[in-house]
Amino acid sequence: MGSYGMMKMFEICVMGFWNREEDWPKWVKLQTDQERKEGKRREIISFTPTVLGRLAYSLDLATAGGSSWYRGRAWDWAAPAILNQHAQSLPRFQFFLQSLVFLIRAFLLVDVCESILASRTWDTTRPQPLTGDGIPMLMQLVFATCVCARTMVGTSFTYTFFGMMFGLVMNTPSTAFPPMFNRPFASRSLAEFWSSKWHPIYRRPFHQLSSGIISLFIFFSSSSSQKTRILARRDVKIFRSIIVFTLSCLLHLLHLKALPTDAIHPYPSFFNTAGMKFFLSQPLGIAIEVLFVRPFTESLPDRVKSAVRRGFAWAWLLWSGRFFADIWFARGLLDHTERDIIYSPVRGILKGQWRID
C-alpha cells in the first residue's frame, strides 16, 4: 500500500506537469454491451469547477486506481478490463457473495501452495535457494508456480476483502472494485500478460515515464536518417518494455534492500542477481516474441498459432519465475514464521496438522 501511495503521488504530482491540459485524466461513462457492439465513443463526464468538485476529482483520481467511486464511470486511462465492465453495478448482496466465494477459493489455493512450499527446508544463506541448490527442474517449476500463485492471491485478498466490506456497509458500487487481475492464466502472449492481465498498480506511472523517455529518444534522433526514425517507431513496444522493467526492477530492489538481514538471511548487495534476472529477462522475452515468435506463427492455422504463442509465453514465465521465487526464499518471505493462514485444511487432512504453529 505504501508503494502504491508513493507511485500515485509521483504520477499525479510530478508526471502531471508533463501533460497538456487536454491530456489531463477524464472521467468516462461506462458503456452497456449494446453500446460497445455499436462502437459508440465513450461519453466524457466533466467535473464541477468548484472547490468541492475539484476535491472530488482529485480524491477519486488518487485512490480509485482507474475505476471510480462513482457509479457508472471510470477513468479514460484505465485498463480495458476496467473500461469494459458492465455499466450496471451488481446488487449489494450479490457483490458480497461473489467476493466471499473468491476469498474462500483464495484461502484454499494459498493453503495448497504453502503446504507444497513447506514440504522442503530452504537454505536461505544461499543467494539462490531454489535455482542454486540442485533441485530438479520440474520441481523448481512447481515451487515457482506456487510462489507466483501465492503472490497473486495475496495481492488480491486484502483488496477484495475491503471491496466486499465497502460494498456491504457503504453500498459502494461493484464497479469501484474490479478484479485486481484480469484472468492472467488466459494470456495469449507475454506482452498481453504484462500489459493487460497482471495487476495495474504500477502500470500508469511506468507507462507515463516510458512515454516521456521514448519521446525524448525520438526527438533527439529526429535529425538522424529516416531509417533510424522508422526503426524507432517499429520497435517502440520493445523499447518501452526495457524501460518499464528496468524501472520495476529498481523499485523492487529498493523494497528488498529495506528488509532486515541476519545470519540466515544475508543480503550482500543492492543489485540482487535473482531479482535482476527475473525483471530484465521479461523485455528479452517480449523482444523474442515480437521479432521471431509472432512473424513465425503468423501463417499457421489459428489454433496452432494460438497454442505456439501461449506455449512460448508460459514457458518463458515459468522459466523466469524461478528467479522471482529465489528472491522470496532468500529474503525470508516464505519462512515457516511467515504465515498467511493459521488453520490448514490441506495439512489437517493429510497430516493431522490443522493449526499452523
Short mmCIF file of C-alpha atoms in Angstrom, two decimals:
data_model
loop_
_atom_site.label_atom_id
_atom_site.label_comp_id
_atom_site.label_asym_id
_atom_site.label_seq_id
_atom_site.Cartn_x
_atom_site.Cartn_y
_atom_site.Cartn_z
CA MET A 1 0.00 0.00 0.00
CA GLY A 2 2.84 2.37 0.83
CA SER A 3 4.47 1.66 -2.53
CA TYR A 4 1.17 2.30 -4.33
CA GLY A 5 0.77 5.59 -2.48
CA MET A 6 4.28 6.77 -3.40
CA MET A 7 3.84 5.84 -7.05
CA LYS A 8 0.43 7.52 -7.15
CA MET A 9 1.85 10.73 -5.68
CA PHE A 10 4.66 10.67 -8.22
CA GLU A 11 2.21 10.03 -11.05
CA ILE A 12 -0.13 12.90 -10.11
CA CYS A 13 2.22 15.49 -8.59
CA VAL A 14 5.24 15.05 -10.88
CA MET A 15 4.17 13.35 -14.09
CA GLY A 16 1.06 15.53 -14.23
CA PHE A 17 3.22 18.56 -15.07
CA TRP A 18 4.26 16.87 -18.32
CA ASN A 19 0.69 16.69 -19.61
CA ARG A 20 -1.10 19.39 -21.52
CA GLU A 21 -4.49 20.45 -20.18
CA GLU A 22 -6.34 18.50 -22.87
CA ASP A 23 -4.41 15.38 -21.81
CA TRP A 24 -5.46 15.54 -18.17
CA PRO A 25 -7.28 12.43 -16.91
CA LYS A 26 -11.02 12.44 -17.60
CA TRP A 27 -14.00 10.52 -16.33
CA VAL A 28 -15.79 8.48 -18.99
CA LYS A 29 -19.17 6.80 -18.78
CA LEU A 30 -19.17 3.01 -18.64
CA GLN A 31 -20.95 1.53 -21.65
CA THR A 32 -23.59 -1.15 -21.97
CA ASP A 33 -22.89 -4.26 -24.02
CA GLN A 34 -25.06 -2.86 -26.81
CA GLU A 35 -23.14 0.42 -26.92
CA ARG A 36 -19.83 -1.43 -27.17
CA LYS A 37 -21.15 -3.61 -30.01
CA GLU A 38 -22.28 -0.50 -31.88
CA GLY A 39 -18.81 1.02 -31.47
CA LYS A 40 -20.04 4.19 -29.81
CA ARG A 41 -17.43 6.54 -28.38
CA ARG A 42 -17.24 6.78 -24.62
CA GLU A 43 -19.02 9.81 -23.23
CA ILE A 44 -16.77 12.15 -21.23
CA ILE A 45 -18.11 13.25 -17.84
CA SER A 46 -16.88 16.67 -16.77
CA PHE A 47 -16.38 17.67 -13.15
CA THR A 48 -17.87 20.71 -11.46
CA PRO A 49 -15.22 23.51 -11.43
CA THR A 50 -15.74 24.35 -7.76
CA VAL A 51 -13.60 23.65 -4.71
CA LEU A 52 -15.69 20.60 -3.79
CA GLY A 53 -15.82 19.44 -7.41
CA ARG A 54 -12.04 19.65 -7.77
CA LEU A 55 -11.57 17.91 -4.43
CA ALA A 56 -13.85 15.05 -5.50
CA TYR A 57 -11.97 14.79 -8.82
CA SER A 58 -8.57 14.71 -7.08
CA LEU A 59 -9.53 12.15 -4.42
CA ASP A 60 -11.09 9.84 -6.99
CA LEU A 61 -8.04 10.10 -9.24
CA ALA A 62 -5.66 9.42 -6.36
CA THR A 63 -7.46 6.48 -4.78
CA ALA A 64 -9.59 4.63 -7.31
CA GLY A 65 -6.86 3.02 -9.45
CA GLY A 66 -8.58 3.53 -12.80
CA SER A 67 -12.08 2.66 -11.65
CA SER A 68 -14.20 5.24 -9.85
CA TRP A 69 -16.00 5.55 -6.54
CA TYR A 70 -18.92 6.99 -8.51
CA ARG A 71 -21.43 4.75 -10.20
CA GLY A 72 -21.29 4.17 -13.94
CA ARG A 73 -17.94 5.78 -14.64
CA ALA A 74 -14.20 5.11 -14.85
CA TRP A 75 -11.06 7.00 -15.87
CA ASP A 76 -10.15 7.26 -19.55
CA TRP A 77 -6.64 5.86 -18.89
CA ALA A 78 -7.91 2.74 -17.10
CA ALA A 79 -7.11 -0.76 -18.30
CA PRO A 80 -9.54 -2.32 -20.82
CA ALA A 81 -10.72 -4.77 -18.15
CA ILE A 82 -11.99 -1.77 -16.12
CA LEU A 83 -13.37 0.24 -19.04
CA ASN A 84 -15.20 -2.79 -20.43
CA GLN A 85 -17.06 -3.51 -17.23
CA HIS A 86 -20.81 -3.62 -17.49
CA ALA A 87 -22.22 -0.19 -16.75
CA GLN A 88 -24.70 -1.59 -14.25
CA SER A 89 -23.24 -2.24 -10.79
CA LEU A 90 -24.02 -5.59 -9.14
CA PRO A 91 -26.62 -5.61 -6.35
CA ARG A 92 -25.04 -5.21 -2.92
CA PHE A 93 -25.70 -8.75 -1.66
CA GLN A 94 -24.66 -10.36 -4.96
CA PHE A 95 -21.35 -8.46 -4.88
CA PHE A 96 -20.83 -9.58 -1.28
CA LEU A 97 -21.45 -13.26 -2.13
CA GLN A 98 -19.24 -13.09 -5.22
CA SER A 99 -16.38 -11.59 -3.18
CA LEU A 100 -16.88 -14.10 -0.36
CA VAL A 101 -16.64 -17.05 -2.79
CA PHE A 102 -13.41 -15.58 -4.17
CA LEU A 103 -11.93 -15.23 -0.66
CA ILE A 104 -12.75 -18.85 0.18
CA ARG A 105 -11.16 -20.08 -3.05
CA ALA A 106 -8.14 -17.85 -2.44
CA PHE A 107 -7.73 -19.24 1.09
CA LEU A 108 -7.75 -22.82 -0.21
CA LEU A 109 -5.28 -22.00 -3.00
CA VAL A 110 -2.89 -20.33 -0.55
CA ASP A 111 -3.17 -23.36 1.73
CA VAL A 112 -2.27 -25.72 -1.13
CA CYS A 113 0.69 -23.55 -2.20
CA GLU A 114 2.01 -23.11 1.35
CA SER A 115 1.69 -26.85 2.01
CA ILE A 116 3.84 -27.58 -1.05
CA LEU A 117 6.39 -24.90 -0.16
CA ALA A 118 6.59 -26.09 3.47
CA SER A 119 7.46 -29.61 2.32
CA ARG A 120 11.10 -28.54 1.98
CA THR A 121 13.55 -26.74 4.26
CA TRP A 122 15.11 -23.90 2.31
CA ASP A 123 18.75 -22.86 2.66
CA THR A 124 18.30 -19.09 2.81
CA THR A 125 22.02 -18.47 3.25
CA ARG A 126 22.33 -19.14 -0.47
CA PRO A 127 21.66 -16.19 -2.77
CA GLN A 128 19.54 -18.53 -4.94
CA PRO A 129 17.87 -21.13 -2.69
CA LEU A 130 15.67 -22.56 -5.49
CA THR A 131 17.82 -22.49 -8.63
CA GLY A 132 21.18 -22.92 -6.91
CA ASP A 133 20.52 -25.90 -4.63
CA GLY A 134 20.46 -28.79 -7.09
CA ILE A 135 16.66 -29.13 -7.18
CA PRO A 136 15.37 -30.92 -10.34
CA MET A 137 13.97 -28.55 -12.96
CA LEU A 138 10.44 -29.96 -12.77
CA MET A 139 10.27 -29.34 -9.01
CA GLN A 140 11.75 -25.87 -9.49
CA LEU A 141 8.84 -25.07 -11.83
CA VAL A 142 6.32 -26.45 -9.31
CA PHE A 143 7.75 -24.38 -6.45
CA ALA A 144 8.00 -21.27 -8.65
CA THR A 145 4.36 -21.67 -9.72
CA CYS A 146 3.30 -21.90 -6.07
CA VAL A 147 5.23 -18.74 -5.17
CA CYS A 148 3.72 -16.78 -8.08
CA ALA A 149 0.17 -18.03 -7.37
CA ARG A 150 0.57 -17.17 -3.69
CA THR A 151 1.79 -13.70 -4.63
CA MET A 152 -1.15 -13.11 -6.96
CA VAL A 153 -3.72 -14.28 -4.42
CA GLY A 154 -2.03 -12.35 -1.60
CA THR A 155 -2.23 -9.15 -3.64
CA SER A 156 -5.93 -9.71 -4.37
CA PHE A 157 -7.07 -10.95 -0.95
CA THR A 158 -6.96 -7.69 1.05
CA TYR A 159 -8.21 -5.68 -1.92
CA THR A 160 -11.21 -7.99 -2.37
CA PHE A 161 -11.97 -8.03 1.36
CA PHE A 162 -12.08 -4.24 1.58
CA GLY A 163 -14.14 -4.05 -1.60
CA MET A 164 -16.62 -6.53 -0.12
CA MET A 165 -16.91 -4.54 3.12
CA PHE A 166 -17.22 -1.18 1.35
CA GLY A 167 -19.99 -2.61 -0.80
CA LEU A 168 -21.81 -4.17 2.16
CA VAL A 169 -21.55 -1.28 4.62
CA MET A 170 -21.43 1.80 2.38
CA ASN A 171 -23.17 0.44 -0.73
CA THR A 172 -20.11 1.32 -2.85
CA PRO A 173 -20.71 0.22 -6.48
CA SER A 174 -19.06 -3.04 -7.52
CA THR A 175 -17.51 -1.19 -10.49
CA ALA A 176 -15.25 0.65 -7.98
CA PHE A 177 -13.59 -2.69 -7.17
CA PRO A 178 -12.99 -4.57 -10.42
CA PRO A 179 -10.82 -7.71 -10.14
CA MET A 180 -7.17 -6.89 -9.36
CA PHE A 181 -6.04 -9.37 -12.03
CA ASN A 182 -7.68 -9.79 -15.43
CA ARG A 183 -7.58 -13.59 -15.87
CA PRO A 184 -3.77 -13.80 -16.22
CA PHE A 185 -3.82 -17.56 -16.88
CA ALA A 186 -5.78 -16.87 -20.09
CA SER A 187 -2.95 -14.72 -21.52
CA ARG A 188 -2.28 -15.36 -25.20
CA SER A 189 1.19 -13.78 -25.19
CA LEU A 190 3.90 -12.50 -22.88
CA ALA A 191 3.16 -8.89 -23.84
CA GLU A 192 -0.54 -9.35 -23.10
CA PHE A 193 0.22 -10.92 -19.72
CA TRP A 194 2.18 -7.89 -18.52
CA SER A 195 0.26 -5.13 -20.32
CA SER A 196 -3.34 -6.06 -19.54
CA LYS A 197 -3.61 -9.26 -17.45
CA TRP A 198 -1.32 -8.67 -14.46
CA HIS A 199 -2.22 -6.17 -11.73
CA PRO A 200 -2.29 -2.49 -12.80
CA ILE A 201 -0.83 -0.94 -9.61
CA TYR A 202 2.31 0.46 -11.27
CA ARG A 203 1.12 0.39 -14.88
CA ARG A 204 0.15 4.03 -15.40
CA PRO A 205 3.17 5.75 -13.78
CA PHE A 206 5.57 3.38 -15.55
CA HIS A 207 3.71 3.91 -18.83
CA GLN A 208 3.93 7.68 -18.47
CA LEU A 209 7.61 7.57 -17.58
CA SER A 210 8.41 5.31 -20.51
CA SER A 211 6.40 7.55 -22.87
CA GLY A 212 8.43 10.56 -21.76
CA ILE A 213 11.72 8.75 -22.32
CA ILE A 214 10.59 7.43 -25.72
CA SER A 215 9.50 10.94 -26.75
CA LEU A 216 12.93 12.30 -25.81
CA PHE A 217 14.63 9.50 -27.73
CA ILE A 218 12.58 10.18 -30.87
CA PHE A 219 13.17 13.94 -30.51
CA PHE A 220 16.95 13.57 -30.34
CA SER A 221 17.01 11.01 -33.16
CA SER A 222 14.85 13.19 -35.44
CA SER A 223 17.95 14.68 -37.05
CA SER A 224 19.16 11.20 -37.99
CA SER A 225 18.24 9.30 -41.11
CA GLN A 226 14.68 8.30 -42.00
CA LYS A 227 15.65 4.67 -41.38
CA THR A 228 16.53 5.40 -37.77
CA ARG A 229 13.15 7.06 -37.18
CA ILE A 230 11.28 4.13 -38.76
CA LEU A 231 13.16 1.64 -36.59
CA ALA A 232 12.35 3.73 -33.50
CA ARG A 233 8.63 3.55 -34.31
CA ARG A 234 8.67 -0.13 -35.17
CA ASP A 235 10.47 -1.17 -32.00
CA VAL A 236 8.58 1.08 -29.58
CA LYS A 237 7.00 -1.93 -27.81
CA ILE A 238 10.41 -3.47 -27.14
CA PHE A 239 11.92 -0.14 -26.10
CA ARG A 240 9.01 0.55 -23.75
CA SER A 241 9.28 -2.90 -22.16
CA ILE A 242 13.01 -2.37 -21.49
CA ILE A 243 12.31 0.97 -19.77
CA VAL A 244 9.33 -0.30 -17.75
CA PHE A 245 11.01 -3.45 -16.46
CA THR A 246 14.21 -1.59 -15.64
CA LEU A 247 12.20 0.86 -13.54
CA SER A 248 10.23 -2.00 -11.97
CA CYS A 249 13.46 -3.84 -11.20
CA LEU A 250 14.92 -0.81 -9.40
CA LEU A 251 11.70 -0.26 -7.42
CA HIS A 252 11.57 -3.89 -6.24
CA LEU A 253 15.28 -3.90 -5.39
CA LEU A 254 14.66 -0.87 -3.18
CA HIS A 255 11.89 -2.77 -1.39
CA LEU A 256 14.14 -5.79 -0.87
CA LYS A 257 17.03 -3.70 0.39
CA ALA A 258 14.79 -2.27 3.12
CA LEU A 259 14.11 -5.73 4.60
CA PRO A 260 16.16 -6.67 7.70
CA THR A 261 19.09 -9.09 7.38
CA ASP A 262 20.58 -11.64 9.77
CA ALA A 263 22.90 -14.64 9.75
CA ILE A 264 20.47 -16.90 7.91
CA HIS A 265 19.14 -14.17 5.59
CA PRO A 266 22.24 -12.33 4.33
CA TYR A 267 21.77 -9.80 1.56
CA PRO A 268 25.17 -8.98 0.07
CA SER A 269 24.36 -6.06 -2.22
CA PHE A 270 21.67 -3.80 -3.63
CA PHE A 271 21.90 -5.39 -7.09
CA ASN A 272 20.30 -8.73 -6.30
CA THR A 273 21.21 -11.20 -9.06
CA ALA A 274 17.98 -13.19 -8.94
CA GLY A 275 15.84 -10.05 -8.99
CA MET A 276 17.70 -8.62 -11.96
CA LYS A 277 17.44 -11.93 -13.83
CA PHE A 278 13.69 -12.03 -13.39
CA PHE A 279 12.81 -8.43 -14.25
CA LEU A 280 15.35 -7.89 -17.03
CA SER A 281 14.53 -11.22 -18.71
CA GLN A 282 10.96 -10.03 -19.40
CA PRO A 283 11.84 -7.43 -22.08
CA LEU A 284 14.14 -10.03 -23.65
CA GLY A 285 11.20 -12.44 -23.84
CA ILE A 286 8.95 -9.74 -25.32
CA ALA A 287 11.63 -8.92 -27.92
CA ILE A 288 11.89 -12.59 -28.93
CA GLU A 289 8.10 -12.77 -29.10
CA VAL A 290 7.76 -9.64 -31.26
CA LEU A 291 10.72 -10.27 -33.57
CA PHE A 292 10.56 -14.06 -34.01
CA VAL A 293 7.57 -15.87 -32.48
CA ARG A 294 4.81 -13.68 -33.93
CA PRO A 295 6.23 -13.49 -37.51
CA PHE A 296 6.99 -17.24 -37.48
CA THR A 297 3.44 -18.20 -36.40
CA GLU A 298 1.52 -15.63 -38.49
CA SER A 299 0.83 -18.06 -41.37
CA LEU A 300 -0.11 -21.02 -39.16
CA PRO A 301 -3.73 -22.13 -38.56
CA ASP A 302 -5.40 -20.18 -35.78
CA ARG A 303 -5.40 -22.99 -33.22
CA VAL A 304 -1.77 -23.88 -33.86
CA LYS A 305 -0.76 -20.21 -33.84
CA SER A 306 -2.52 -19.62 -30.52
CA ALA A 307 -1.02 -22.78 -28.98
CA VAL A 308 2.55 -21.88 -30.03
CA ARG A 309 2.27 -18.29 -28.78
CA ARG A 310 0.70 -19.33 -25.48
CA GLY A 311 3.28 -22.09 -25.10
CA PHE A 312 6.17 -19.67 -25.56
CA ALA A 313 4.65 -17.13 -23.14
CA TRP A 314 4.10 -19.68 -20.37
CA ALA A 315 7.41 -21.43 -20.89
CA TRP A 316 9.16 -18.07 -20.51
CA LEU A 317 7.12 -17.06 -17.46
CA LEU A 318 7.72 -20.39 -15.70
CA TRP A 319 11.43 -20.39 -16.52
CA SER A 320 11.97 -16.81 -15.33
CA GLY A 321 9.55 -17.23 -12.42
CA ARG A 322 12.17 -19.42 -10.73
CA PHE A 323 14.33 -16.33 -10.21
CA PHE A 324 11.37 -14.47 -8.72
CA ALA A 325 10.92 -17.36 -6.27
CA ASP A 326 14.63 -17.17 -5.38
CA ILE A 327 14.08 -13.63 -4.13
CA TRP A 328 11.25 -14.64 -1.82
CA PHE A 329 13.09 -17.61 -0.37
CA ALA A 330 16.39 -15.78 0.14
CA ARG A 331 14.80 -12.79 1.88
CA GLY A 332 12.85 -14.98 4.32
CA LEU A 333 9.44 -14.06 2.91
CA LEU A 334 8.47 -17.74 2.79
CA ASP A 335 9.94 -18.87 6.11
CA HIS A 336 7.81 -21.01 8.41
CA THR A 337 7.37 -17.94 10.64
CA GLU A 338 5.79 -16.01 7.73
CA ARG A 339 2.24 -17.36 7.82
CA ASP A 340 -0.69 -16.20 5.74
CA ILE A 341 -3.04 -18.73 7.34
CA ILE A 342 -3.41 -20.13 10.87
CA TYR A 343 -5.54 -23.19 10.12
CA SER A 344 -4.76 -25.54 7.22
CA PRO A 345 -7.43 -27.89 5.83
CA VAL A 346 -4.88 -29.44 3.45
CA ARG A 347 -2.28 -30.28 6.11
CA GLY A 348 -5.05 -31.19 8.53
CA ILE A 349 -6.46 -33.84 6.18
CA LEU A 350 -3.07 -35.17 5.05
CA LYS A 351 -1.04 -34.94 8.28
CA GLY A 352 -3.49 -34.13 11.07
CA GLN A 353 -1.82 -30.71 11.44
CA TRP A 354 -4.83 -28.43 11.50
CA ARG A 355 -3.22 -25.47 13.30
CA ILE A 356 -0.04 -23.97 11.86
CA ASP A 357 2.38 -23.06 14.65
#
